[in-house]
Tab-separated table of C-alpha atoms and ligand atoms in Angstrom:
chain	number	residue	atom	x	y	z
A	1	UNK	CA	-49.679	62.056	97.713
A	2	UNK	CA	-52.753	62.842	95.638
A	3	UNK	CA	-54.723	59.769	94.636
A	4	UNK	CA	-57.963	58.849	92.945
A	5	UNK	CA	-59.818	55.573	93.500
A	6	UNK	CA	-61.999	54.414	90.631
A	7	UNK	CA	-64.300	51.420	90.845
A	8	UNK	CA	-67.888	50.439	90.258
A	9	UNK	CA	-70.399	50.497	93.144
A	10	UNK	CA	-69.223	48.122	95.903
A	11	UNK	CA	-65.881	47.463	94.186
A	12	UNK	CA	-64.326	48.307	97.564
A	13	UNK	CA	-63.313	51.977	97.201
A	14	UNK	CA	-64.411	53.007	100.694
A	15	UNK	CA	-62.971	49.864	102.293
A	16	UNK	CA	-59.564	50.363	100.668
A	17	UNK	CA	-59.551	54.149	101.175
A	18	UNK	CA	-60.011	53.664	104.942
A	19	UNK	CA	-56.875	51.482	105.021
A	20	UNK	CA	-54.797	53.670	102.698
A	21	UNK	CA	-55.454	56.908	104.597
A	22	UNK	CA	-54.082	55.253	107.747
A	23	UNK	CA	-51.034	53.905	105.915
A	24	UNK	CA	-50.114	57.174	104.185
A	25	UNK	CA	-51.508	59.717	106.689
A	26	UNK	CA	-53.616	61.523	104.096
A	27	UNK	CA	-57.241	62.687	103.932
A	28	UNK	CA	-60.163	60.546	102.725
A	29	UNK	CA	-62.599	62.415	100.505
A	30	UNK	CA	-65.690	60.389	99.613
A	31	UNK	CA	-68.137	62.419	97.562
A	32	UNK	CA	-70.817	59.784	98.249
A	33	UNK	CA	-70.348	60.181	102.040
A	34	UNK	CA	-70.395	63.983	101.724
A	35	UNK	CA	-73.636	63.875	99.753
A	36	UNK	CA	-75.223	61.416	102.222
A	37	UNK	CA	-74.366	63.825	105.058
A	38	UNK	CA	-76.137	66.642	103.211
A	39	UNK	CA	-79.170	64.397	102.651
A	40	UNK	CA	-79.237	63.478	106.366
A	41	UNK	CA	-79.038	67.151	107.371
A	42	UNK	CA	-81.811	68.029	104.913
A	43	UNK	CA	-79.854	70.888	103.298
A	44	UNK	CA	-80.826	72.333	99.910
A	45	UNK	CA	-77.960	70.421	98.314
A	46	UNK	CA	-79.062	67.219	100.070
A	47	UNK	CA	-82.620	67.656	98.865
A	48	UNK	CA	-81.395	68.116	95.287
A	49	UNK	CA	-79.216	64.989	95.486
A	50	UNK	CA	-81.590	62.671	97.409
A	51	UNK	CA	-83.796	61.269	94.645
A	52	UNK	CA	-80.950	61.112	92.102
A	53	UNK	CA	-78.845	59.032	94.500
A	54	UNK	CA	-81.730	56.747	95.471
A	55	UNK	CA	-82.376	56.029	91.780
A	56	UNK	CA	-78.695	55.278	91.079
A	57	UNK	CA	-77.961	58.278	88.859
A	58	UNK	CA	-75.249	60.939	89.128
A	59	UNK	CA	-75.653	64.431	90.561
A	60	UNK	CA	-74.622	67.238	88.228
A	61	UNK	CA	-70.962	67.780	87.356
A	62	UNK	CA	-71.161	71.485	88.343
A	63	UNK	CA	-72.471	70.686	91.809
A	64	UNK	CA	-69.942	67.978	92.644
A	65	UNK	CA	-66.985	69.879	91.156
A	66	UNK	CA	-67.804	72.891	93.358
A	67	UNK	CA	-67.944	70.661	96.458
A	68	UNK	CA	-64.580	68.993	95.723
A	69	UNK	CA	-62.897	72.295	94.874
A	70	UNK	CA	-63.705	73.612	98.363
A	71	UNK	CA	-62.956	70.329	100.145
A	72	UNK	CA	-59.385	69.943	98.850
A	73	UNK	CA	-58.486	73.417	100.134
A	74	UNK	CA	-58.990	72.270	103.745
A	75	UNK	CA	-56.044	71.861	106.122
A	76	UNK	CA	-56.268	68.072	106.393
A	77	UNK	CA	-55.443	67.800	102.667
A	78	UNK	CA	-52.001	69.428	103.037
A	79	UNK	CA	-50.194	66.047	103.039
A	80	UNK	CA	-52.397	64.726	100.269
A	81	UNK	CA	-55.714	62.963	99.824
A	82	UNK	CA	-57.593	60.059	98.327
A	83	UNK	CA	-60.583	60.954	96.230
A	84	UNK	CA	-63.099	58.107	96.541
A	85	UNK	CA	-65.887	58.394	93.974
A	86	UNK	CA	-64.624	61.514	92.212
A	87	UNK	CA	-64.137	62.018	89.302
A	88	UNK	CA	-66.979	59.951	87.855
A	89	UNK	CA	-67.219	61.561	84.424
A	90	UNK	CA	-64.623	62.788	81.931
A	91	UNK	CA	-65.849	66.363	82.508
A	92	UNK	CA	-65.089	65.954	86.242
A	93	UNK	CA	-61.649	64.506	85.432
A	94	UNK	CA	-60.806	67.440	83.175
A	95	UNK	CA	-61.844	69.928	85.856
A	96	UNK	CA	-59.805	68.058	88.469
A	97	UNK	CA	-56.718	68.399	86.240
A	98	UNK	CA	-57.141	72.171	86.434
A	99	UNK	CA	-57.186	71.972	90.247
A	100	UNK	CA	-54.333	69.527	91.089
A	101	UNK	CA	-51.664	67.228	89.652
A	102	UNK	CA	-52.494	63.643	90.553
A	103	UNK	CA	-49.797	61.132	91.468
A	104	UNK	CA	-51.706	57.941	90.759
A	105	UNK	CA	-55.158	56.624	89.948
A	106	UNK	CA	-56.106	53.201	91.312
A	107	UNK	CA	-58.769	51.228	89.460
A	108	UNK	CA	-60.378	48.422	91.482
A	109	UNK	CA	-61.811	46.078	88.894
A	110	UNK	CA	-64.445	43.401	89.627
A	111	UNK	CA	-67.262	41.768	87.625
A	112	UNK	CA	-70.816	43.121	87.932
A	113	UNK	CA	-72.228	40.052	89.700
A	114	UNK	CA	-69.593	40.295	92.461
A	115	UNK	CA	-70.453	43.949	93.069
A	116	UNK	CA	-74.182	43.337	93.138
A	117	UNK	CA	-73.753	40.517	95.655
A	118	UNK	CA	-71.580	42.737	97.862
A	119	UNK	CA	-73.723	45.821	97.806
A	120	UNK	CA	-76.971	44.142	98.763
A	121	UNK	CA	-75.186	42.586	101.790
A	122	UNK	CA	-73.473	45.798	102.940
A	123	UNK	CA	-74.221	47.304	106.356
A	124	UNK	CA	-72.935	50.674	107.495
A	125	UNK	CA	-72.704	52.415	110.841
A	126	UNK	CA	-74.609	55.722	110.751
A	127	UNK	CA	-72.519	57.024	113.666
A	128	UNK	CA	-68.850	56.254	112.853
A	129	UNK	CA	-69.091	55.261	109.175
A	130	UNK	CA	-67.603	51.760	109.590
A	131	UNK	CA	-68.625	49.367	106.808
A	132	UNK	CA	-69.517	45.691	107.201
A	133	UNK	CA	-70.876	42.944	104.997
A	134	UNK	CA	-73.347	40.265	106.055
A	135	UNK	CA	-71.606	37.749	103.778
A	136	UNK	CA	-67.961	38.806	103.647
A	137	UNK	CA	-67.193	41.021	106.654
A	138	UNK	CA	-69.823	40.513	109.383
A	139	UNK	CA	-69.818	42.522	112.596
A	140	UNK	CA	-69.049	40.489	115.738
A	141	UNK	CA	-72.580	40.976	117.072
A	142	UNK	CA	-75.232	40.831	114.348
A	143	UNK	CA	-76.473	44.272	113.320
A	144	UNK	CA	-74.273	46.136	115.845
A	145	UNK	CA	-71.162	48.212	115.063
A	146	UNK	CA	-67.941	46.681	116.507
A	147	UNK	CA	-66.393	50.143	116.867
A	148	UNK	CA	-69.116	52.186	118.567
A	149	UNK	CA	-72.010	49.835	119.374
A	150	UNK	CA	-74.516	51.647	117.150
A	151	UNK	CA	-77.271	49.776	115.282
A	152	UNK	CA	-76.106	49.144	111.680
A	153	UNK	CA	-78.212	50.346	108.760
A	154	UNK	CA	-78.510	49.649	105.054
A	155	UNK	CA	-77.979	52.394	102.478
A	156	UNK	CA	-81.114	53.467	100.592
A	157	UNK	CA	-79.390	52.780	97.244
A	158	UNK	CA	-78.225	49.268	98.213
A	159	UNK	CA	-81.212	47.502	96.666
A	160	UNK	CA	-80.976	45.136	93.673
A	161	UNK	CA	-82.826	47.638	91.482
A	162	UNK	CA	-80.794	50.738	92.389
A	163	UNK	CA	-77.604	48.647	92.487
A	164	UNK	CA	-78.105	47.458	88.894
A	165	UNK	CA	-78.737	51.036	87.797
A	166	UNK	CA	-75.621	52.272	89.609
A	167	UNK	CA	-73.491	49.600	87.949
A	168	UNK	CA	-74.950	50.553	84.552
A	169	UNK	CA	-74.240	54.240	85.263
A	170	UNK	CA	-70.644	53.270	86.093
A	171	UNK	CA	-70.162	51.483	82.765
A	172	UNK	CA	-71.690	54.327	80.783
A	173	UNK	CA	-70.253	57.373	82.514
A	174	UNK	CA	-67.259	56.388	84.657
A	175	UNK	CA	-65.511	53.497	82.897
A	176	UNK	CA	-64.125	55.858	80.180
A	177	UNK	CA	-61.931	57.297	82.969
A	178	UNK	CA	-59.866	54.107	82.934
A	179	UNK	CA	-58.689	54.871	79.376
A	180	UNK	CA	-58.341	58.559	80.229
A	181	UNK	CA	-55.840	57.895	83.038
A	182	UNK	CA	-54.158	54.991	81.236
A	183	UNK	CA	-53.193	57.438	78.492
A	184	UNK	CA	-51.686	59.703	81.127
A	185	UNK	CA	-49.576	56.790	82.390
A	186	UNK	CA	-50.735	57.073	86.018
A	187	UNK	CA	-53.218	54.178	86.209
A	188	UNK	CA	-52.737	51.173	88.505
A	189	UNK	CA	-55.300	48.386	88.056
A	190	UNK	CA	-55.963	45.876	90.831
A	191	UNK	CA	-58.097	42.739	90.909
A	192	UNK	CA	-61.067	43.626	93.137
A	193	UNK	CA	-62.154	40.007	93.590
A	194	UNK	CA	-59.248	39.259	95.965
A	195	UNK	CA	-59.681	39.299	99.757
A	196	UNK	CA	-59.659	42.814	101.258
A	197	UNK	CA	-56.116	42.595	102.745
A	198	UNK	CA	-54.656	41.258	99.500
A	199	UNK	CA	-56.106	44.182	97.557
A	200	UNK	CA	-54.614	46.649	100.054
A	201	UNK	CA	-51.197	44.982	99.614
A	202	UNK	CA	-51.472	45.125	95.804
A	203	UNK	CA	-52.371	48.816	95.896
A	204	UNK	CA	-49.539	49.759	98.273
A	205	UNK	CA	-47.105	47.690	96.198
A	206	UNK	CA	-48.251	49.556	93.057
A	207	UNK	CA	-48.061	52.972	94.708
A	208	UNK	CA	-44.635	52.448	96.293
A	209	UNK	CA	-43.093	50.978	93.110
B	1	AP5	P1	-70.807	56.388	96.508
B	1	AP5	O1	-71.109	56.438	97.945
B	1	AP5	O2	-69.439	56.708	96.054
B	1	AP5	O3	-71.256	54.970	95.980
B	1	AP5	P2	-70.646	53.978	94.900
B	1	AP5	O4	-69.727	54.527	93.903
B	1	AP5	O5	-71.836	53.298	94.365
B	1	AP5	O6	-69.701	53.090	95.723
B	1	AP5	P3	-70.031	52.387	97.065
B	1	AP5	O7	-69.786	53.322	98.199
B	1	AP5	O8	-71.352	51.716	96.978
B	1	AP5	O9	-68.969	51.199	97.057
B	1	AP5	P4	-67.443	51.155	97.476
B	1	AP5	O10	-66.647	50.941	96.234
B	1	AP5	O11	-67.076	52.274	98.363
B	1	AP5	O12	-67.468	49.778	98.258
B	1	AP5	P5	-67.277	49.436	99.811
B	1	AP5	O13	-65.839	49.589	100.168
B	1	AP5	O14	-68.286	50.115	100.649
B	1	AP5	O15	-71.830	57.344	95.744
B	1	AP5	C1	-73.200	57.277	96.022
B	1	AP5	C2	-73.975	58.174	95.058
B	1	AP5	O16	-73.581	59.552	95.240
B	1	AP5	C3	-73.755	57.901	93.566
B	1	AP5	O17	-74.551	56.841	93.099
B	1	AP5	C4	-74.137	59.274	92.970
B	1	AP5	O18	-75.533	59.425	92.916
B	1	AP5	C5	-73.592	60.252	93.996
B	1	AP5	N1	-72.206	60.682	93.688
B	1	AP5	C6	-71.082	60.418	94.418
B	1	AP5	N2	-69.999	60.933	93.827
B	1	AP5	C7	-70.415	61.534	92.687
B	1	AP5	C8	-69.750	62.208	91.620
B	1	AP5	N3	-68.422	62.360	91.626
B	1	AP5	N4	-70.505	62.681	90.603
B	1	AP5	C9	-71.855	62.551	90.590
B	1	AP5	N5	-72.547	61.892	91.545
B	1	AP5	C10	-71.839	61.388	92.599
B	1	AP5	O19	-67.568	47.862	99.775
B	1	AP5	C11	-68.858	47.384	99.460
B	1	AP5	C12	-69.218	46.164	100.307
B	1	AP5	O20	-68.382	45.069	99.932
B	1	AP5	C13	-68.991	46.353	101.811
B	1	AP5	O21	-69.978	45.639	102.494
B	1	AP5	C14	-67.588	45.763	102.067
B	1	AP5	O22	-67.476	45.249	103.373
B	1	AP5	C15	-67.547	44.643	101.020
B	1	AP5	N6	-66.213	44.426	100.443
B	1	AP5	C16	-65.308	45.381	100.055
B	1	AP5	N7	-64.215	44.808	99.524
B	1	AP5	C17	-64.434	43.459	99.553
B	1	AP5	C18	-63.653	42.319	99.132
B	1	AP5	N8	-62.460	42.470	98.563
B	1	AP5	N9	-64.192	41.095	99.308
B	1	AP5	C19	-65.432	40.941	99.887
B	1	AP5	N10	-66.203	41.960	100.303
B	1	AP5	C20	-65.711	43.215	100.138
B	2	MG	MG1	-68.094	53.955	99.123
């Protein structure tokens, strides 16, 4: 199963991907997580991406396409994968078509104000990657990861200013993908304002139909 998850910042791509990879036994490929790892390691790629990400822009198509091309060749992708945050431009989508045949594309749709509220309240675990939300999905002990006990952190781009810019970037550069995949007849749209478990059910229902 080869899937793509499309959605604006904080629409719930990472949250849903984590559940879907368990359900279907496939790999989770988050280009945002991969870039953040490079930034944390201080690699050349990370240094190139750092300021662009903090400002809410997109890294270059060439760079991200090269990363994904290598990633999907890895062993854990043999049964399939979920691409979370790629493609984000029509150029990326066209390149992806040259690499693989997708089964479905899931679009998690939610209004801007919902996404802004969610992203400024998000907390992530720097050690195991678990995601929480101060308002909607709090950890049991404030500021501490339920899974591994690490101190939770906030992403550098989860500010109101960068969040607004990221949402604007989504509308300008990524929303055209919805029409792109609709034309191909492989788009499933789900209402991203529902509770997390309801969205997972809607997606699985759409994929298994
Ligand atoms: P990326 O990391 O992909 O960021 P994003 O697209 O902005 O998406 P997020 O990770 O912020 O949100 P999400 O949809 O995963 O939401 P989540 O599940 O965490 O990319 C970061 C940057 O990297 C980009 O800005 C760009 O610079 C660069 N980049 C990455 N890919 C690229 C590409 N292909 N091309 C060029 N540049 C690229 O949920 C958010 C919060 O809401 C959490 O707190 C969660 O607990 C909560 N939540 C989730 N669902 C619900 C719900 N249903 N109800 C209530 N709360 C919920
Ligand atoms: Mg994410």
